[in-house]
Short mmCIF file of C-alpha atoms in Angstrom, two decimals:
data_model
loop_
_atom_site.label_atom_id
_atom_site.label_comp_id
_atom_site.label_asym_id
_atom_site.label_seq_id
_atom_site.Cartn_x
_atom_site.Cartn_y
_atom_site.Cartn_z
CA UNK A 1308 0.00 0.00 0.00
CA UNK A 1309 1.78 3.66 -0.73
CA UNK A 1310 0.29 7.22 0.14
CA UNK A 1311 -1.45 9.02 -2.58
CA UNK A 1312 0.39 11.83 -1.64
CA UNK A 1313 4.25 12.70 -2.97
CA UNK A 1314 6.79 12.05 -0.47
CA UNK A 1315 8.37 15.60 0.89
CA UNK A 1316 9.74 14.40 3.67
CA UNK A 1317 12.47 12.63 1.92
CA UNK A 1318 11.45 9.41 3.47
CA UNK A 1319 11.58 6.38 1.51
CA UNK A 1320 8.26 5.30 0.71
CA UNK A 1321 6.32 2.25 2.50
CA UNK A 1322 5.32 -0.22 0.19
CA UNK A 1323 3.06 -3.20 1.50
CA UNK A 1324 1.38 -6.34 -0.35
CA UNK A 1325 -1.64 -7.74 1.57
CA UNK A 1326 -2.93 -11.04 0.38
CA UNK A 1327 -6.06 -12.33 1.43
CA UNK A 1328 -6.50 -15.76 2.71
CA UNK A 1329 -9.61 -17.72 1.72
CA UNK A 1330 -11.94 -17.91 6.00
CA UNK A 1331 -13.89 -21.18 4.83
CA UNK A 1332 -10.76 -23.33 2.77
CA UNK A 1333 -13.40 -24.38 0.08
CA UNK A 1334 -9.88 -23.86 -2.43
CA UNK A 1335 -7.39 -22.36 -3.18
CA UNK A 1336 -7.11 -18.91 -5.09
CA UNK A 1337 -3.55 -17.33 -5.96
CA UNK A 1338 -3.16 -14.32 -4.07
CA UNK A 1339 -3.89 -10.70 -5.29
CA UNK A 1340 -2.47 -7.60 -3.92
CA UNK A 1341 -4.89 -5.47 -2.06
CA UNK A 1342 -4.31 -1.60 -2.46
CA UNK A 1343 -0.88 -1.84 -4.85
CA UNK A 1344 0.07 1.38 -6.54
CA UNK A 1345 2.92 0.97 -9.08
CA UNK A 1346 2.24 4.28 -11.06
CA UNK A 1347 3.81 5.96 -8.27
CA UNK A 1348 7.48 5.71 -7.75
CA UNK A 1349 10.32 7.28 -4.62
CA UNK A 1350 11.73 9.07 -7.64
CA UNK A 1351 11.82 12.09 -5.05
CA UNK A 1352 15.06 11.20 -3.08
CA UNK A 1353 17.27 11.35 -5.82
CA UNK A 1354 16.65 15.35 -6.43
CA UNK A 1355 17.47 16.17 -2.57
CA UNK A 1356 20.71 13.61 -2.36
CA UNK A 1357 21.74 16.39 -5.32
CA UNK A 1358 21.05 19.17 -3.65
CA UNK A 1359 22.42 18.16 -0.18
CA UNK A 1360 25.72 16.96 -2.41
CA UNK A 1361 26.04 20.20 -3.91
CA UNK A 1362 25.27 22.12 -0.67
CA UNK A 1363 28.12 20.21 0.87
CA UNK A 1364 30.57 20.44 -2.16
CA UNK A 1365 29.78 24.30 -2.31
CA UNK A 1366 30.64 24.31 2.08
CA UNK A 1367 33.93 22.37 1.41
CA UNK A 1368 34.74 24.97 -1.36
CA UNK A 1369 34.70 27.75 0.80
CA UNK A 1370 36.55 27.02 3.61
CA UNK A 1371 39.69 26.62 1.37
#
């Protein structure tokens, strides 16, 4: 399951599969996920690990 929402926070995102066991056993059906979003990707961390690289390469720059 992910969040509809984009990630700001930089955090990675939480994705979780739920698969729904048959209650009565009658048979046996092959799992589907419940809730799955794969049109929405953590494509936001690699922007801010640029940034904070930068930020860090422009610091070390000007304390020489």
């Amino acid at each position: 399951m992910t969040s509809p929402h984009p990630n700001h926070a930089g955090k990675p995102c939480l994705k979780l599969k739920v698969f729904v066991k048959p209650t009565n056993g009658s048979g046996y059906e092959s799992p589907e996920p419940f809730l799955t979003d794969r049109s929405q990707h953590c494509r936001a961390d690699l922007p801010s690990l640029a940034v904070l690289l930068l930020l860090l390469l422009l610091f070390l720059v000007a304390r020489v």
